[in-house]
Amino acid sequence: MKSKICILASLALGAIWPSMFAQETSPGGIVYGPKASFNISAPEGWVVDNEAGKEQGMPCVLYPKGSSWSDAKTVMYANMAGAEFEGVNAFVEMAIQGMKAKHGIPKEKIASGKTKDGHDYFINEYPATKTYSQWERVGYVQLPHAVAYLVLSSRDKASYSKDALALEKVLKTLVYLEPKAESKPH
């Protein structure tokens, strides 16, 4: 009888064990902005996490499977530009000016394409400098009356070289979500 209980306990623990350590992730994430929203999916080998970056103001983060938001050598996050930015060029100009001191001048438009639903995107590259050790690339997407952006950030050049193409894979999954009209009281 004891051996049957031990076997049943082992089977139950074996079934529960993997879920005890499962990452709280989902196959896709939605980023909400004041004028638009969008949905993205994780590329193969990556996960979307809608919780890990919240305290840092990042509603949707991605990292390689088997790692976490805090320990991955490369991470990504998706967000919307502020409501004052309706055009991608004005937002990118402001971003470059803000990052110039740390990053220097980026390599602009190193890649471009279309999202899953046909919106144009382009990618700028921000190599590490003496004052900023991260290797980054940012994908910018012009949406109706809004700008979406996705950032890939690596702790070192080797990780950046290995993971850089993941950003474009995510951009190709992006789908614009139209804002819902607010109901008016009768």
Tab-separated table of C-alpha atoms in Angstrom, residues 16-175:
chain	number	residue	atom	x	y	z
A	16	ILE	CA	2.783	19.316	-11.414
A	17	TRP	CA	6.561	19.981	-11.316
A	18	PRO	CA	6.986	21.482	-14.822
A	19	SER	CA	4.144	23.952	-14.298
A	20	MET	CA	5.620	25.094	-10.968
A	21	PHE	CA	8.525	26.625	-12.876
A	22	ALA	CA	6.712	27.616	-16.072
A	23	GLN	CA	7.237	31.214	-17.132
A	24	GLU	CA	4.171	33.424	-16.955
A	25	THR	CA	4.097	34.115	-20.649
A	26	SER	CA	1.708	34.132	-23.560
A	27	PRO	CA	2.099	33.633	-27.297
A	28	GLY	CA	1.309	37.269	-27.993
A	29	GLY	CA	0.998	40.638	-26.370
A	30	ILE	CA	-1.146	43.706	-26.865
A	31	VAL	CA	0.238	47.179	-26.321
A	32	TYR	CA	-2.350	49.878	-25.668
A	33	GLY	CA	-1.734	53.522	-26.414
A	34	PRO	CA	-3.799	56.680	-26.197
A	35	LYS	CA	-4.594	56.718	-29.931
A	36	ALA	CA	-3.900	53.163	-31.096
A	37	SER	CA	-2.986	49.668	-29.989
A	38	PHE	CA	-1.180	46.751	-31.566
A	39	ASN	CA	-0.628	43.055	-31.126
A	40	ILE	CA	2.671	41.187	-31.570
A	41	SER	CA	3.795	37.580	-31.352
A	42	ALA	CA	7.051	36.073	-30.147
A	43	PRO	CA	9.380	34.585	-32.743
A	44	GLU	CA	10.413	30.954	-32.396
A	45	GLY	CA	12.574	30.443	-29.320
A	46	TRP	CA	11.282	33.580	-27.585
A	47	VAL	CA	8.450	34.322	-25.159
A	48	VAL	CA	6.168	37.325	-24.662
A	49	ASP	CA	5.730	38.420	-21.057
A	50	ASN	CA	3.024	40.954	-20.209
A	51	GLU	CA	3.999	41.274	-16.536
A	52	ALA	CA	7.801	41.383	-16.095
A	53	GLY	CA	8.347	44.906	-17.482
A	54	LYS	CA	5.278	46.628	-16.016
A	55	GLU	CA	7.145	48.268	-13.128
A	56	GLN	CA	9.503	49.836	-15.690
A	57	GLY	CA	6.608	51.126	-17.824
A	58	MET	CA	7.002	48.369	-20.429
A	59	PRO	CA	3.679	46.597	-20.955
A	60	CYS	CA	5.055	43.929	-23.263
A	61	VAL	CA	8.547	42.413	-23.070
A	62	LEU	CA	10.171	39.505	-24.867
A	63	TYR	CA	13.191	37.352	-24.072
A	64	PRO	CA	14.631	34.005	-25.164
A	65	LYS	CA	13.013	30.873	-23.741
A	66	GLY	CA	14.911	29.540	-20.747
A	67	SER	CA	15.890	33.013	-19.554
A	68	SER	CA	14.021	35.849	-17.879
A	69	TRP	CA	13.486	39.571	-18.355
A	70	SER	CA	16.132	40.274	-15.705
A	71	ASP	CA	18.851	37.826	-16.782
A	72	ALA	CA	18.594	37.449	-20.573
A	73	LYS	CA	21.573	38.645	-22.606
A	74	THR	CA	19.133	40.038	-25.182
A	75	VAL	CA	15.641	41.381	-24.515
A	76	MET	CA	12.983	43.225	-26.469
A	77	TYR	CA	10.172	45.500	-25.448
A	78	ALA	CA	7.266	47.047	-27.319
A	79	ASN	CA	5.577	50.350	-26.615
A	80	MET	CA	3.726	53.322	-28.086
A	81	ALA	CA	5.120	56.813	-28.525
A	82	GLY	CA	3.394	59.509	-26.499
A	83	ALA	CA	0.094	60.947	-27.711
A	84	GLU	CA	1.869	64.071	-28.979
A	85	PHE	CA	3.544	61.981	-31.702
A	86	GLU	CA	1.389	61.071	-34.671
A	87	GLY	CA	4.227	60.902	-37.181
A	88	VAL	CA	7.115	58.468	-37.030
A	89	ASN	CA	9.699	60.947	-38.352
A	90	ALA	CA	9.080	63.501	-35.572
A	91	PHE	CA	9.289	60.743	-32.939
A	92	VAL	CA	12.525	59.307	-34.371
A	93	GLU	CA	14.095	62.773	-34.575
A	94	MET	CA	13.246	63.379	-30.901
A	95	ALA	CA	14.564	59.913	-29.923
A	96	ILE	CA	17.864	60.441	-31.764
A	97	GLN	CA	18.351	63.871	-30.165
A	98	GLY	CA	17.637	62.390	-26.738
A	99	MET	CA	20.047	59.491	-27.192
A	100	LYS	CA	22.824	61.328	-29.065
A	101	ALA	CA	24.929	61.980	-25.949
A	102	LYS	CA	24.960	58.291	-24.931
A	103	HIS	CA	24.693	56.550	-28.280
A	104	GLY	CA	26.153	58.919	-30.800
A	105	ILE	CA	24.555	58.970	-34.237
A	106	PRO	CA	22.661	55.774	-35.115
A	107	LYS	CA	22.868	53.843	-38.333
A	108	GLU	CA	19.534	54.881	-39.799
A	109	LYS	CA	17.157	52.669	-41.734
A	110	ILE	CA	19.366	49.554	-41.780
A	111	ALA	CA	16.256	47.505	-42.652
A	112	SER	CA	12.645	48.146	-43.568
A	113	GLY	CA	9.529	46.231	-44.466
A	114	LYS	CA	5.851	45.814	-43.718
A	115	THR	CA	4.027	44.523	-40.683
A	116	LYS	CA	1.638	41.581	-40.943
A	117	ASP	CA	-1.200	43.957	-41.849
A	118	GLY	CA	0.819	46.142	-44.232
A	119	HIS	CA	2.062	49.074	-42.132
A	120	ASP	CA	5.556	50.331	-42.989
A	121	TYR	CA	8.405	49.896	-40.526
A	122	PHE	CA	12.103	50.681	-40.490
A	123	ILE	CA	14.931	49.826	-38.110
A	124	ASN	CA	17.708	52.051	-36.743
A	125	GLU	CA	20.812	50.589	-35.116
A	126	TYR	CA	22.413	52.051	-31.984
A	127	PRO	CA	25.808	50.372	-31.435
A	128	ALA	CA	27.431	50.381	-27.997
A	129	THR	CA	29.687	53.325	-27.184
A	130	LYS	CA	32.206	54.194	-24.490
A	131	THR	CA	29.393	55.651	-22.375
A	132	TYR	CA	26.653	53.077	-23.116
A	133	SER	CA	27.450	49.365	-23.233
A	134	GLN	CA	24.177	48.056	-24.707
A	135	TRP	CA	23.898	47.130	-28.393
A	136	GLU	CA	20.443	48.159	-29.619
A	137	ARG	CA	18.212	48.370	-32.614
A	138	VAL	CA	14.790	49.959	-32.712
A	139	GLY	CA	11.932	49.228	-35.084
A	140	TYR	CA	9.564	52.125	-35.735
A	141	VAL	CA	6.066	51.615	-37.158
A	142	GLN	CA	3.775	54.327	-38.488
A	143	LEU	CA	0.216	53.537	-37.416
A	144	PRO	CA	-2.866	55.689	-38.060
A	145	HIS	CA	-2.373	58.751	-35.788
A	146	ALA	CA	0.250	56.942	-33.669
A	147	VAL	CA	3.772	55.485	-33.599
A	148	ALA	CA	4.666	52.022	-32.314
A	149	TYR	CA	8.232	51.089	-31.493
A	150	LEU	CA	10.041	47.909	-30.545
A	151	VAL	CA	13.504	47.870	-28.990
A	152	LEU	CA	15.985	44.996	-29.049
A	153	SER	CA	18.759	45.440	-26.492
A	154	SER	CA	21.780	43.173	-25.981
A	155	ARG	CA	24.369	43.200	-23.221
A	156	ASP	CA	27.235	42.387	-25.595
A	157	LYS	CA	28.108	42.347	-29.289
A	158	ALA	CA	28.060	38.529	-29.564
A	159	SER	CA	24.496	38.327	-28.217
A	160	TYR	CA	23.460	41.220	-30.437
A	161	SER	CA	24.876	39.503	-33.530
A	162	LYS	CA	23.083	36.272	-32.647
A	163	ASP	CA	19.698	37.824	-31.771
A	164	ALA	CA	19.406	40.983	-33.907
A	165	LEU	CA	17.161	39.423	-36.573
A	166	ALA	CA	14.535	38.528	-33.949
A	167	LEU	CA	13.376	42.161	-33.961
A	168	GLU	CA	12.390	42.013	-37.611
A	169	LYS	CA	10.556	38.719	-37.001
A	170	VAL	CA	8.445	40.403	-34.309
A	171	LEU	CA	7.800	43.462	-36.499
A	172	LYS	CA	6.431	41.166	-39.210
A	173	THR	CA	3.815	39.835	-36.705
A	174	LEU	CA	2.580	43.297	-35.661
A	175	VAL	CA	-1.115	43.957	-36.253
